[in-house]
Amino acid sequence: MPSTAIKRVEIQAQNRLRTLMRDYFLNLDAAAKDPDRQVAWCTSVGPCEILTAFGFEVFFPENHGALLGARKVSPEYIPRAIGIGYGSESCSYMNSDIGAALAGESPLQEIYGIDGPPTPDVLAYSTNQCREVQDWFSFFGKRNDAAVFGICPPSHLGEVGDHHVDFVRGLLARFIKQIESRFDKRLDWAALEEIVALSSRASTLWKVILDTAIAKPSPITFWDGLIHMSPVILMRGSQAAVEYYEQLLTEMRKRIDKSVGAVPDEQWRLYWEGMPVWPKIRELSEKFFDLRTVIAASTYCNSWAFEPYDGGDPLAWMAKTSIEIFINRDERFKQEFLLDMFNRFSIDGAIFHNARTCPNNTNSRFGMAQRLRDELDLPVLVIDGDLCDGRFFSTAQTMTNIEAFIEQLEDRRS
Amino acid sequence: MSAALFVGIDAGSSATKCVVLDAEETLIGHHVISSGFSYPEAAEIVLEQSLFQAEGLREDITQCVSTGYGREQIDFAHRHITEITCHARGARQWYPEVRNIIDIGGQDTKIIRLNERGRMADYRMNAKCAAGTGTFLESIAMRLGIPLADIDELAMRSKTPMVLNSYCTVFAGTEVLECIKAGKPRDDISMGLFRSIASRIYEMISAHDGPVAATGGVVAHCRAMVRALEERLETKVLLPPHPQLAGAYGAALLAREYLTRPVQTSRAAESITECKG
Ligand code: SF4
C-alpha cells in the first residue's frame, strides 16, 4: 500500500535546524581540537547549564546513541560492547555507543565530516533517568582519562518536596566545587542565571509547540517532535535554541490557523508512551501516515518540557526540574500524568513501547497499560521492541499489531 | 452457477486458506495448502479449488478480503484486513457468545478479547519469539524426528505430563533430550510440549472471563493442544467446526459486511482502487 497518495507537508523550520545541528557539531569538534577549549559530556537532563556556565562545550552521548540507532548501524556495534562484558540486554544506547567507540566509527564522520564524538575533558551524569549512565560514562571516563562526576538524586518520587529540592541543590553545589577544584575555574553565577533563563525559555517554548498538537488536526506529530527536539537537548541554554523554537512555534500556529494537519485527513489521535524505535522511525511514521493517524503526544518528547524559571536561585530551578521529570517519578504520578495527557490531547488510543533494553523508560511492566485501559475504556496496545537493538523488534508483527489497533478503533466508532 | 460470492484468503506463515461464502453467508467452498515460497501462488491455488467446490466462477466474486502474514501480497483482494480482526469475526460467527479467542498460528499466537457486544476489546500477540506457537511444536517434532500427528497421539495417552521449564524452543528442545536420556515416558514428554504452549498462553489470557474458543492450525490438528489448554485455563475450550479456517472465514464475512459498511481509514479505500478484483 502506498504512502504517497497524500503528500506530507514539510516543516519549513527544518532547514534552519540542519544548519544549527551542523554548527553545533562543528563547534564541538573544533573545541575538542583546541587546547584552550574544553568539552564536557552530559546526560540529557544532567547539569548542562552549569557546564556551559563554566565554559565547556557540551556533548550528549544519548543523542549519539539515538543517531546510531536511527542510522541502523547499532547491530554492528552492540556485539563489540557485549564482547567486553556489557550485557546483551543492557541499554542499547550505551552498547551502541561503546561499540562504536571501540570500532573508532561514528555517523558524525559521514554527516559532518568530523572525527566523531568529541574527546571529553569531563563527564557529568545524573541518575535522575537511570543508573546505566553511571557505567556508560565511567567507561568513557576511563578510556579518555577524564574526570567523571555523578549526581545521584532521589528517584521514583511521588510528590517533589522542598527537602528533595534542597538535597539536590546541595549535590549541584558540590558538583560546582568539584569542577572548580579539578579545573581551577570559578563559576560565573551571572552567566549561570542567564543560561538557566535561556534554557527555561527554550523548554517552555518547546512545551507550547508540543501543545499545539491539541488542535485538530494536529499540526505536529511525535515523528516531527523526534527531529525538532534536538535543540532543547543539545543547545539548551543558548539564544539559538530560543530563536529556533520561536520560528517553529510561529509555523505551527500558522498551520493551526489554516487547519493544516501534519497528517492530512487525520482520523485517529494516538499517544506514544516510551522510547522511540529509532531504526524504524521512517517505517512507523509512514505506516501511521497511511492509516491517517497522528501520534499527537508522547511522554518522550515531553521529557524536556520543564517548568519556567522565575529568576530566583538557578540551582534550585535546576534541582527541581531535574527530579520532576517523568522518568524519575512514581507509578501513581505517571498514571495521572498520562491521564491528563490523554484528556488534553483527545487521545483515541495509546501505544506503549516495551523497550527491551530500557526498563527505565518503559511503563508497561507494572500493569499501567491495563489499568489505563480499564479505567478509561481506552484501547491500549503494547508493542515489543527496542530503542536501537533490532533483535528485539519484529517489523511484520508490529505492523500487524498497529493495523489491528486501528481496525479496533474503527470497529468501536462504527 | 452464477451468484454473489464472498471470498476470504488467509495467507498465513505456514498455510494459506480460502473460504467462499454465498450471499446467505453459507460456507460453500474452502481449501488449505502450505504457503510454500509464494503467497500469491498459494492464494491462486486455494481460490481455484474453493471456487471449484463452491461451483462458482471468478466473475461471481463480489468482494474479497485477504488476511494473514502475506495479506498485502494478494493482489486480487479488494481489502487487506489483519488476522486479528478476521479471527475475531470468524470465531464470533460460530460462537456469538464467545469472549476470548486463542489463535495458535504457525508464527504467532494471538489472544483476542471481545466485549459483550462482540466488538474487539483487546488483543495480544506473543513477543518476537517462537514460544507458544506452532513453530515451537514443529521444530521440536523435527528435532525428535517424529511427525506432529504422532506426538499428538502420544500426548493423548499421557498420565503424568512432564513439566518443561523453558518456553524457548532451543532450551525446551534440550530439556526434552534430557528427559529422553533420563528414560521418561514418551507420552508424558509429548504432553509436556503442549502444556508448555498452554502455560505461555495462560500468561497472555490469565484474566479471561466468559467462553473461550480456540482457532488455528495447531488446535485443528492436535487434540492434545485443546486438552492442555482446558487443563491450564480450567475451562472448556470451544473448538469451531473448521478451526484452521477461522481467519479466512472471518475475512469472507467481512468482505460481505464491507459492501454495506463504509471503512473509515482511507487505507482501505486506497487499496480498493488499486486492487484488481
Ligand atoms: S534511560 Fe534508558 S535509554 Fe536512556 S540511558 Fe538510561 S537505560 Fe539507556
mmCIF file with all atom_site columns, C-alpha atoms in Angstrom, chain A residues 66 69-70 92-93 222-223 225-227 229 272-281 284 298-301 303-304 353-358 361-362 383 385-389 393:
data_model
loop_
_atom_site.group_PDB
_atom_site.id
_atom_site.type_symbol
_atom_site.label_atom_id
_atom_site.label_alt_id
_atom_site.label_comp_id
_atom_site.label_asym_id
_atom_site.label_entity_id
_atom_site.label_seq_id
_atom_site.pdbx_PDB_ins_code
_atom_site.Cartn_x
_atom_site.Cartn_y
_atom_site.Cartn_z
_atom_site.occupancy
_atom_site.B_iso_or_equiv
_atom_site.pdbx_formal_charge
_atom_site.auth_seq_id
_atom_site.auth_comp_id
_atom_site.auth_asym_id
_atom_site.auth_atom_id
_atom_site.pdbx_PDB_model_num
ATOM 1  C CA . ALA A 1 66  ? 19.941 7.624  19.101 1.00 0.00 ? 66  ALA A CA 1
ATOM 2  C CA . GLY A 1 69  ? 20.013 3.611  16.155 1.00 0.00 ? 69  GLY A CA 1
ATOM 3  C CA . ALA A 1 70  ? 18.400 5.847  13.563 1.00 0.00 ? 70  ALA A CA 1
ATOM 4  C CA . SER A 1 92  ? 21.371 -0.334 23.684 1.00 0.00 ? 92  SER A CA 1
ATOM 5  C CA . TYR A 1 93  ? 22.290 3.359  23.524 1.00 0.00 ? 93  TYR A CA 1
ATOM 6  C CA . PHE A 1 222 ? 5.576  12.636 17.526 1.00 0.00 ? 222 PHE A CA 1
ATOM 7  C CA . TRP A 1 223 ? 7.764  11.875 14.486 1.00 0.00 ? 223 TRP A CA 1
ATOM 8  C CA . GLY A 1 225 ? 8.970  16.037 17.570 1.00 0.00 ? 225 GLY A CA 1
ATOM 9  C CA . LEU A 1 226 ? 11.789 13.484 17.462 1.00 0.00 ? 226 LEU A CA 1
ATOM 10 C CA . ILE A 1 227 ? 13.595 15.646 14.919 1.00 0.00 ? 227 ILE A CA 1
ATOM 11 C CA . MET A 1 229 ? 13.566 18.301 19.932 1.00 0.00 ? 229 MET A CA 1
ATOM 12 C CA . TRP A 1 272 ? 3.138  7.105  22.248 1.00 0.00 ? 272 TRP A CA 1
ATOM 13 C CA . GLU A 1 273 ? 4.438  6.015  25.624 1.00 0.00 ? 273 GLU A CA 1
ATOM 14 C CA . GLY A 1 274 ? 8.091  5.064  25.947 1.00 0.00 ? 274 GLY A CA 1
ATOM 15 C CA . MET A 1 275 ? 11.199 5.293  23.837 1.00 0.00 ? 275 MET A CA 1
ATOM 16 C CA . PRO A 1 276 ? 11.185 5.685  20.066 1.00 0.00 ? 276 PRO A CA 1
ATOM 17 C CA . VAL A 1 277 ? 12.171 2.668  17.973 1.00 0.00 ? 277 VAL A CA 1
ATOM 18 C CA . TRP A 1 278 ? 14.957 4.626  16.286 1.00 0.00 ? 278 TRP A CA 1
ATOM 19 C CA . PRO A 1 279 ? 15.840 2.207  13.460 1.00 0.00 ? 279 PRO A CA 1
ATOM 20 C CA . LYS A 1 280 ? 12.188 2.028  12.415 1.00 0.00 ? 280 LYS A CA 1
ATOM 21 C CA . ILE A 1 281 ? 11.168 5.656  12.640 1.00 0.00 ? 281 ILE A CA 1
ATOM 22 C CA . LEU A 1 284 ? 6.481  3.536  11.555 1.00 0.00 ? 284 LEU A CA 1
ATOM 23 C CA . SER A 1 298 ? 4.211  11.362 23.737 1.00 0.00 ? 298 SER A CA 1
ATOM 24 C CA . THR A 1 299 ? 5.937  11.078 27.044 1.00 0.00 ? 299 THR A CA 1
ATOM 25 C CA . TYR A 1 300 ? 9.311  11.081 25.350 1.00 0.00 ? 300 TYR A CA 1
ATOM 26 C CA . CYS A 1 301 ? 9.095  14.466 23.619 1.00 0.00 ? 301 CYS A CA 1
ATOM 27 C CA . SER A 1 303 ? 10.672 14.861 28.791 1.00 0.00 ? 303 SER A CA 1
ATOM 28 C CA . TRP A 1 304 ? 12.361 18.195 28.091 1.00 0.00 ? 304 TRP A CA 1
ATOM 29 C CA . HIS A 1 353 ? 6.549  0.629  23.698 1.00 0.00 ? 353 HIS A CA 1
ATOM 30 C CA . ASN A 1 354 ? 8.096  -2.111 25.789 1.00 0.00 ? 354 ASN A CA 1
ATOM 31 C CA . ALA A 1 355 ? 11.741 -1.329 25.056 1.00 0.00 ? 355 ALA A CA 1
ATOM 32 C CA . ARG A 1 356 ? 13.694 -4.415 25.997 1.00 0.00 ? 356 ARG A CA 1
ATOM 33 C CA . THR A 1 357 ? 16.920 -2.659 26.958 1.00 0.00 ? 357 THR A CA 1
ATOM 34 C CA . CYS A 1 358 ? 15.415 0.359  28.687 1.00 0.00 ? 358 CYS A CA 1
ATOM 35 C CA . ASN A 1 361 ? 11.683 4.402  30.097 1.00 0.00 ? 361 ASN A CA 1
ATOM 36 C CA . THR A 1 362 ? 9.200  1.555  29.724 1.00 0.00 ? 362 THR A CA 1
ATOM 37 C CA . ILE A 1 383 ? 4.413  -3.382 21.339 1.00 0.00 ? 383 ILE A CA 1
ATOM 38 C CA . GLY A 1 385 ? 10.754 -3.570 20.631 1.00 0.00 ? 385 GLY A CA 1
ATOM 39 C CA . ASP A 1 386 ? 13.805 -1.578 21.496 1.00 0.00 ? 386 ASP A CA 1
ATOM 40 C CA . LEU A 1 387 ? 15.336 1.844  21.004 1.00 0.00 ? 387 LEU A CA 1
ATOM 41 C CA . CYS A 1 388 ? 18.302 0.584  18.928 1.00 0.00 ? 388 CYS A CA 1
ATOM 42 C CA . ASP A 1 389 ? 18.583 -3.176 19.035 1.00 0.00 ? 389 ASP A CA 1
ATOM 43 C CA . PHE A 1 393 ? 11.741 -5.852 17.169 1.00 0.00 ? 393 PHE A CA 1
#
